[in-house]
C-alpha cells in the first residue's frame, strides 16, 4: 500500500477492461485518478465510485484520445481538479479486423488514430507538463512516468489484424524514441505488452469454448490473463520500484511470446 501516495494519474480508456483495473490498482496504491472514457459514461462513473469506496479520489473525464482538442480539454480538466500529474497510462485502443486486401482506409485510419496518434497526443501533453514541473522531492524520484499499453502484437505478426499490429509496432518505437529523448530529464517512458487478457475487446474469443481452447495452445502458462495481471505490472512501472527501467516493454503474456509452437520440437 502507498507506492503511489500523493501522485496523480490519468488513465485513458478506463471505463472497461484493462484500463478500468489499472485505474483501480493505481488508486489502491494511493494515486488520485482521472478516469478517461470515450462513450461509456456509466462504466467510468462505476470505476470512480469503486475508487471512492476505498477512500481514494477519482473523477471521470470524457475525451476522444484521437482528437487534439479533446486531449487538451482532458489535460486541463486534470490540472483543474488536481493541479498536478505524475503518471499517464495511455491505454485506449481499438481493433477493426479485416483480411488485408479487404481492409478499408477507414478501418486502417481508425486504428492508427486511436492506438498510435492518441498515444502521441496524450504523451505530448504529459511530457510538456513533466518538463515544466520536474522532480518533486518526496513524491517520486522521476519527473513523470508514461506507460503505453502496447500488445504482444508489437512483436508477433498478426494476419487479419494488420492495422492493429502496425499500430502497436509504431507505438513501440514511439515509446523507445521518446524515452531516449526524455530520460535525461528523468521522465520514464515504458510499455506493457499484454498477451490475451479477458476483456470486452476479445470476448468473442474467450466466451466461445472452441476458440478459447485454441487460444490456450498459444499460452504456455495455460490460462488467459486477467486485467489485474496487467494492473499489477502498471503499478510497478509507475512506482519508484522500477526507477531504473527506461524505454522498455514489459511483456505480461503467460509466455505467449515464447513461440509455443516449438514446444514439441517445432
Ligand atoms: P477494452 O475494449 O475494454 O478497452 C479499450 C478502451 O479504450 C475502451 O474503454 C474504449 O472505450 C476506449 N477507447 C476506444 N477508443 C477511444 C478513444 N478514441 N478515446 C478514448 N478512449 C477510447 O479492451 P482492453 O482489452 O481493456 O484494451 C485496453 C488496451 O489493451 C488496448 O490498447 C488494447 O489494444 C490493449 N491490449 C489488450 C489485450 C487483450 O487481450 N485484452 C491484449 C493486448 C493489448
Short mmCIF file of C-alpha atoms and ligand atoms in Angstrom, two decimals:
data_model
loop_
_atom_site.label_atom_id
_atom_site.label_comp_id
_atom_site.label_asym_id
_atom_site.label_seq_id
_atom_site.Cartn_x
_atom_site.Cartn_y
_atom_site.Cartn_z
CA UNK A 1 0.00 0.00 0.00
CA UNK A 2 1.06 3.56 -0.68
CA UNK A 3 3.55 3.05 -3.50
CA UNK A 4 1.91 5.94 -5.37
CA UNK A 5 0.90 8.08 -2.43
CA UNK A 6 0.04 11.70 -3.33
CA UNK A 7 0.58 11.09 -7.04
CA UNK A 8 -1.88 11.97 -9.79
CA UNK A 9 -2.59 9.54 -12.60
CA UNK A 10 -4.51 9.80 -15.86
CA UNK A 11 -5.65 6.53 -17.42
CA UNK A 12 -7.16 6.63 -20.91
CA UNK A 13 -9.85 4.19 -21.98
CA UNK A 14 -10.50 3.42 -18.32
CA UNK A 15 -14.23 2.67 -18.37
CA UNK A 16 -13.68 -1.04 -19.12
CA UNK A 17 -11.23 -3.91 -19.31
CA UNK A 18 -7.55 -3.32 -18.60
CA UNK A 19 -7.85 0.46 -18.12
CA UNK A 20 -10.57 0.05 -15.51
CA UNK A 21 -8.42 -2.33 -13.49
CA UNK A 22 -5.30 -0.17 -13.89
CA UNK A 23 -7.19 2.90 -12.63
CA UNK A 24 -8.39 0.98 -9.56
CA UNK A 25 -4.98 -0.51 -8.74
CA UNK A 26 -3.21 2.85 -9.07
CA UNK A 27 -5.80 4.30 -6.68
CA UNK A 28 -5.30 1.41 -4.26
CA UNK A 29 -1.65 2.44 -4.08
CA UNK A 30 -2.61 5.97 -3.19
CA UNK A 31 -2.89 7.78 -6.54
CA UNK A 32 -5.65 10.23 -7.36
CA UNK A 33 -7.00 9.10 -10.69
CA UNK A 34 -8.55 10.78 -13.72
CA UNK A 35 -10.66 8.12 -15.43
CA UNK A 36 -10.91 8.86 -19.14
CA UNK A 37 -13.72 7.37 -21.17
CA UNK A 38 -14.87 7.70 -24.75
CA UNK A 39 -18.61 6.96 -24.66
CA UNK A 40 -19.32 4.69 -21.67
CA UNK A 41 -20.03 7.31 -19.01
CA UNK A 42 -21.72 4.77 -16.76
CA UNK A 43 -18.69 2.46 -16.88
CA UNK A 44 -16.41 5.35 -15.96
CA UNK A 45 -18.67 6.51 -13.12
CA UNK A 46 -18.64 2.95 -11.80
CA UNK A 47 -14.81 2.95 -11.69
CA UNK A 48 -14.85 6.34 -9.96
CA UNK A 49 -17.31 5.05 -7.37
CA UNK A 50 -15.23 1.91 -6.71
CA UNK A 51 -12.20 4.14 -6.13
CA UNK A 52 -14.15 6.45 -3.82
CA UNK A 53 -15.40 3.39 -1.92
CA UNK A 54 -11.81 2.62 -0.88
CA UNK A 55 -11.33 6.19 0.29
CA UNK A 56 -9.39 7.49 -2.71
CA UNK A 57 -10.11 10.32 -5.12
CA UNK A 58 -11.12 9.97 -8.78
CA UNK A 59 -13.17 11.71 -11.41
CA UNK A 60 -14.42 10.77 -14.87
CA UNK A 61 -13.49 12.76 -17.96
CA UNK A 62 -14.84 12.18 -21.45
CA UNK A 63 -12.41 12.62 -24.34
CA UNK A 64 -11.57 11.07 -27.69
CA UNK A 65 -7.80 10.49 -27.50
CA UNK A 66 -7.57 10.85 -31.28
CA UNK A 67 -8.74 14.47 -31.13
CA UNK A 68 -6.16 17.06 -30.09
CA UNK A 69 -8.89 19.41 -28.95
CA UNK A 70 -10.34 16.72 -26.67
CA UNK A 71 -6.91 15.78 -25.32
CA UNK A 72 -6.14 19.42 -24.45
CA UNK A 73 -9.50 19.70 -22.69
CA UNK A 74 -8.86 16.45 -20.82
CA UNK A 75 -5.43 17.53 -19.52
CA UNK A 76 -6.87 20.90 -18.48
CA UNK A 77 -9.57 19.06 -16.52
CA UNK A 78 -6.86 17.04 -14.72
CA UNK A 79 -4.92 20.19 -13.79
CA UNK A 80 -8.15 21.97 -12.73
CA UNK A 81 -9.07 19.04 -10.50
CA UNK A 82 -5.68 18.03 -9.06
CA UNK A 83 -3.27 20.77 -10.12
CA UNK A 84 -0.73 18.06 -10.90
CA UNK A 85 0.14 14.98 -12.98
CA UNK A 86 2.68 12.24 -12.26
CA UNK A 87 1.54 9.22 -14.27
CA UNK A 88 -0.01 8.79 -17.71
CA UNK A 89 -1.27 5.35 -18.67
CA UNK A 90 -2.07 5.61 -22.36
CA UNK A 91 -4.31 2.59 -22.64
CA UNK A 92 -7.17 3.41 -25.04
CA UNK A 93 -7.16 1.10 -28.03
CA UNK A 94 -9.40 -0.49 -30.63
CA UNK A 95 -9.39 -3.28 -33.21
CA UNK A 96 -11.02 -3.16 -36.67
CA UNK A 97 -10.18 -6.50 -38.19
CA UNK A 98 -10.26 -7.46 -41.86
CA UNK A 99 -8.29 -9.55 -44.37
CA UNK A 100 -5.60 -7.23 -45.73
CA UNK A 101 -6.99 -6.99 -49.27
CA UNK A 102 -10.39 -6.04 -47.88
CA UNK A 103 -9.22 -3.62 -45.21
CA UNK A 104 -10.69 -0.21 -45.88
CA UNK A 105 -8.82 3.03 -45.43
CA UNK A 106 -11.38 3.91 -42.75
CA UNK A 107 -10.51 0.75 -40.80
CA UNK A 108 -6.81 1.46 -41.14
CA UNK A 109 -7.16 5.14 -40.15
CA UNK A 110 -9.45 4.46 -37.18
CA UNK A 111 -6.99 2.06 -35.54
CA UNK A 112 -3.91 4.19 -36.20
CA UNK A 113 -5.78 7.28 -34.97
CA UNK A 114 -6.74 5.80 -31.62
CA UNK A 115 -3.86 3.43 -30.88
CA UNK A 116 -0.94 5.49 -32.19
CA UNK A 117 -1.97 9.11 -32.72
CA UNK A 118 -3.94 9.03 -29.46
CA UNK A 119 -0.85 7.84 -27.62
CA UNK A 120 1.22 10.61 -29.26
CA UNK A 121 -1.26 13.35 -28.37
CA UNK A 122 -1.58 12.27 -24.73
CA UNK A 123 2.13 11.65 -24.22
CA UNK A 124 2.94 15.07 -25.71
CA UNK A 125 0.80 16.86 -23.14
CA UNK A 126 2.21 14.75 -20.30
CA UNK A 127 5.82 15.38 -21.38
CA UNK A 128 5.18 19.13 -21.65
CA UNK A 129 3.95 19.15 -18.09
CA UNK A 130 6.68 16.88 -16.70
CA UNK A 131 9.41 19.01 -18.33
CA UNK A 132 7.97 22.18 -16.83
CA UNK A 133 7.36 20.72 -13.38
CA UNK A 134 10.42 18.47 -12.91
CA UNK A 135 11.00 16.14 -9.98
CA UNK A 136 9.00 16.76 -6.82
CA UNK A 137 11.03 15.66 -3.79
CA UNK A 138 9.24 13.23 -1.54
CA UNK A 139 6.71 12.24 -4.21
CA UNK A 140 8.71 10.36 -6.84
CA UNK A 141 12.32 10.15 -7.96
CA UNK A 142 11.19 10.74 -11.56
CA UNK A 143 9.77 13.87 -13.13
CA UNK A 144 6.93 11.79 -14.57
CA UNK A 145 6.02 8.34 -15.80
CA UNK A 146 4.37 7.32 -19.05
CA UNK A 147 3.13 3.79 -19.64
CA UNK A 148 1.84 2.84 -23.08
CA UNK A 149 -0.48 -0.16 -23.40
CA UNK A 150 1.03 -2.00 -26.32
CA UNK A 151 0.43 -5.67 -27.15
CA UNK A 152 2.29 -8.90 -27.85
CA UNK A 153 1.46 -7.93 -31.44
CA UNK A 154 4.18 -5.30 -31.36
CA UNK A 155 6.30 -8.43 -31.84
CA UNK A 156 4.07 -11.27 -33.05
CA UNK A 157 2.80 -10.63 -36.58
CA UNK A 158 -1.00 -10.87 -36.75
CA UNK A 159 -2.62 -11.78 -40.05
CA UNK A 160 -6.09 -10.31 -40.42
CA UNK A 161 -5.26 -7.56 -37.92
CA UNK A 162 -2.57 -5.66 -39.79
CA UNK A 163 -3.78 -2.18 -38.81
CA UNK A 164 -3.63 -3.26 -35.15
CA UNK A 165 -0.18 -4.87 -35.24
CA UNK A 166 1.17 -1.90 -37.23
CA UNK A 167 -0.22 0.49 -34.61
CA UNK A 168 1.43 -1.42 -31.77
CA UNK A 169 4.71 -1.74 -33.68
CA UNK A 170 4.63 2.04 -34.22
CA UNK A 171 3.82 2.56 -30.58
CA UNK A 172 6.94 0.62 -29.62
CA UNK A 173 9.24 2.98 -31.49
CA UNK A 174 7.27 5.97 -30.23
CA UNK A 175 7.94 4.69 -26.70
CA UNK A 176 11.64 3.92 -27.27
CA UNK A 177 12.44 7.16 -29.10
CA UNK A 178 10.54 9.24 -26.57
CA UNK A 179 12.38 7.56 -23.74
CA UNK A 180 15.68 8.26 -25.46
CA UNK A 181 14.65 11.91 -25.81
CA UNK A 182 13.41 12.45 -22.25
CA UNK A 183 15.27 10.02 -19.95
CA UNK A 184 17.91 12.65 -19.18
CA UNK A 185 15.09 14.85 -17.88
CA UNK A 186 14.18 11.96 -15.54
CA UNK A 187 10.96 11.19 -17.39
CA UNK A 188 10.40 7.45 -17.57
CA UNK A 189 8.63 6.03 -20.62
CA UNK A 190 7.82 2.33 -20.94
CA UNK A 191 5.24 -0.04 -22.41
CA UNK A 192 3.31 -3.03 -21.18
CA UNK A 193 2.62 -5.70 -23.80
CA UNK A 194 -0.33 -7.80 -22.64
CA UNK A 195 -0.99 -11.23 -24.10
CA UNK A 196 -4.58 -12.47 -24.25
CA UNK A 197 -6.44 -10.75 -21.44
CA UNK A 198 -10.13 -11.35 -20.77
CA UNK A 199 -11.76 -8.02 -21.65
CA UNK A 200 -14.55 -6.77 -23.94
CA UNK A 201 -12.05 -6.29 -26.82
CA UNK A 202 -11.74 -10.07 -27.33
CA UNK A 203 -14.83 -11.54 -25.65
CA UNK A 204 -15.92 -13.15 -28.92
CA UNK A 205 -12.87 -15.41 -28.45
CA UNK A 206 -12.85 -16.25 -24.73
CA UNK A 207 -16.62 -16.68 -24.49
CA UNK A 208 -16.52 -19.34 -27.25
CA UNK A 209 -15.37 -22.75 -25.93
CA UNK A 210 -13.66 -23.86 -29.15
CA UNK A 211 -11.85 -20.55 -29.73
CA UNK A 212 -10.88 -20.44 -26.07
CA UNK A 213 -9.34 -23.92 -26.26
CA UNK A 214 -7.47 -22.97 -29.41
CA UNK A 215 -6.16 -19.78 -27.79
CA UNK A 216 -4.83 -21.71 -24.79
CA UNK A 217 -2.49 -23.59 -27.14
CA UNK A 218 -0.75 -20.24 -27.70
CA UNK A 219 -0.23 -19.60 -23.97
CA UNK A 220 2.39 -21.79 -22.24
CA UNK A 221 1.14 -20.74 -18.81
CA UNK A 222 -2.20 -22.26 -19.81
CA UNK A 223 -4.65 -19.59 -18.80
CA UNK A 224 -5.90 -16.34 -20.21
CA UNK A 225 -4.76 -13.21 -18.41
CA UNK A 226 -6.99 -11.14 -16.18
CA UNK A 227 -6.99 -7.31 -16.23
CA UNK A 228 -5.47 -7.46 -12.72
CA UNK A 229 -2.35 -9.17 -14.13
CA UNK A 230 -1.75 -6.03 -16.16
CA UNK A 231 -2.76 -3.64 -13.38
CA UNK A 232 -0.11 -5.11 -11.05
CA UNK A 233 2.54 -4.52 -13.72
CA UNK A 234 1.32 -0.95 -14.26
CA UNK A 235 1.61 -0.17 -10.54
CA UNK A 236 5.20 -1.41 -10.52
CA UNK A 237 6.15 0.50 -13.67
CA UNK A 238 4.55 3.68 -12.31
CA UNK A 239 6.31 3.42 -8.97
CA UNK A 240 9.88 4.18 -7.90
CA UNK A 241 10.39 0.39 -7.54
CA UNK A 242 11.14 0.45 -11.27
CA UNK A 243 13.04 3.74 -11.25
CA UNK A 244 15.90 2.43 -13.41
CA UNK A 245 13.56 0.90 -16.03
CA UNK A 246 13.53 3.14 -19.08
CA UNK A 247 12.44 2.65 -22.68
CA UNK A 248 11.50 -0.98 -22.35
CA UNK A 249 8.49 -3.23 -22.86
CA UNK A 250 7.28 -5.45 -20.06
CA UNK A 251 5.59 -8.48 -21.61
CA UNK A 252 2.76 -9.78 -19.40
CA UNK A 253 1.58 -12.63 -21.56
CA UNK A 254 1.82 -16.04 -19.85
CA UNK A 255 4.67 -16.83 -22.22
CA UNK A 256 2.78 -16.12 -25.45
CA UNK A 257 5.91 -14.62 -27.00
CA UNK A 258 7.92 -17.83 -26.32
CA UNK A 259 6.93 -19.39 -29.66
CA UNK A 260 4.83 -22.18 -28.05
CA UNK A 261 4.51 -23.86 -31.46
CA UNK A 262 8.06 -25.14 -30.83
CA UNK A 263 7.23 -26.90 -27.56
CA UNK A 264 7.21 -30.30 -29.32
CA UNK A 265 10.35 -29.76 -31.37
CA UNK A 266 8.55 -27.41 -33.74
P1 LIG B 1 -11.48 -2.58 -23.96
O1 LIG B 1 -12.23 -2.53 -25.23
O2 LIG B 1 -12.21 -2.96 -22.72
O3 LIG B 1 -10.75 -1.19 -23.65
C1 LIG B 1 -10.40 -0.25 -24.60
C2 LIG B 1 -10.87 1.09 -24.08
O4 LIG B 1 -10.45 2.13 -24.96
C3 LIG B 1 -12.40 1.17 -24.00
O5 LIG B 1 -12.77 1.63 -22.72
C4 LIG B 1 -12.77 2.16 -25.08
O6 LIG B 1 -13.92 2.91 -24.78
C5 LIG B 1 -11.52 3.05 -25.08
N1 LIG B 1 -11.41 3.81 -26.30
C6 LIG B 1 -11.57 3.38 -27.59
N2 LIG B 1 -11.41 4.40 -28.44
C7 LIG B 1 -11.16 5.51 -27.68
C8 LIG B 1 -10.90 6.86 -27.97
N3 LIG B 1 -10.86 7.31 -29.25
N4 LIG B 1 -10.68 7.72 -26.94
C9 LIG B 1 -10.69 7.29 -25.67
N5 LIG B 1 -10.92 6.01 -25.33
C10 LIG B 1 -11.15 5.14 -26.33
O7 LIG B 1 -10.26 -3.55 -24.21
P2 LIG B 1 -8.92 -3.80 -23.37
O8 LIG B 1 -8.53 -5.17 -23.66
O9 LIG B 1 -9.08 -3.38 -21.98
O10 LIG B 1 -7.89 -2.85 -24.12
C11 LIG B 1 -7.06 -1.90 -23.46
C12 LIG B 1 -5.74 -1.80 -24.17
O11 LIG B 1 -5.04 -3.04 -24.04
C13 LIG B 1 -5.84 -1.54 -25.68
O12 LIG B 1 -4.85 -0.62 -26.07
C14 LIG B 1 -5.57 -2.90 -26.29
O13 LIG B 1 -5.04 -2.81 -27.57
C15 LIG B 1 -4.57 -3.45 -25.29
N6 LIG B 1 -4.42 -4.90 -25.33
C16 LIG B 1 -5.45 -5.73 -24.93
C17 LIG B 1 -5.27 -7.11 -24.99
C18 LIG B 1 -6.32 -8.07 -24.56
O14 LIG B 1 -6.13 -9.29 -24.74
N7 LIG B 1 -7.44 -7.66 -23.99
C19 LIG B 1 -4.02 -7.70 -25.45
C20 LIG B 1 -3.01 -6.75 -25.83
C21 LIG B 1 -3.23 -5.39 -25.76
#
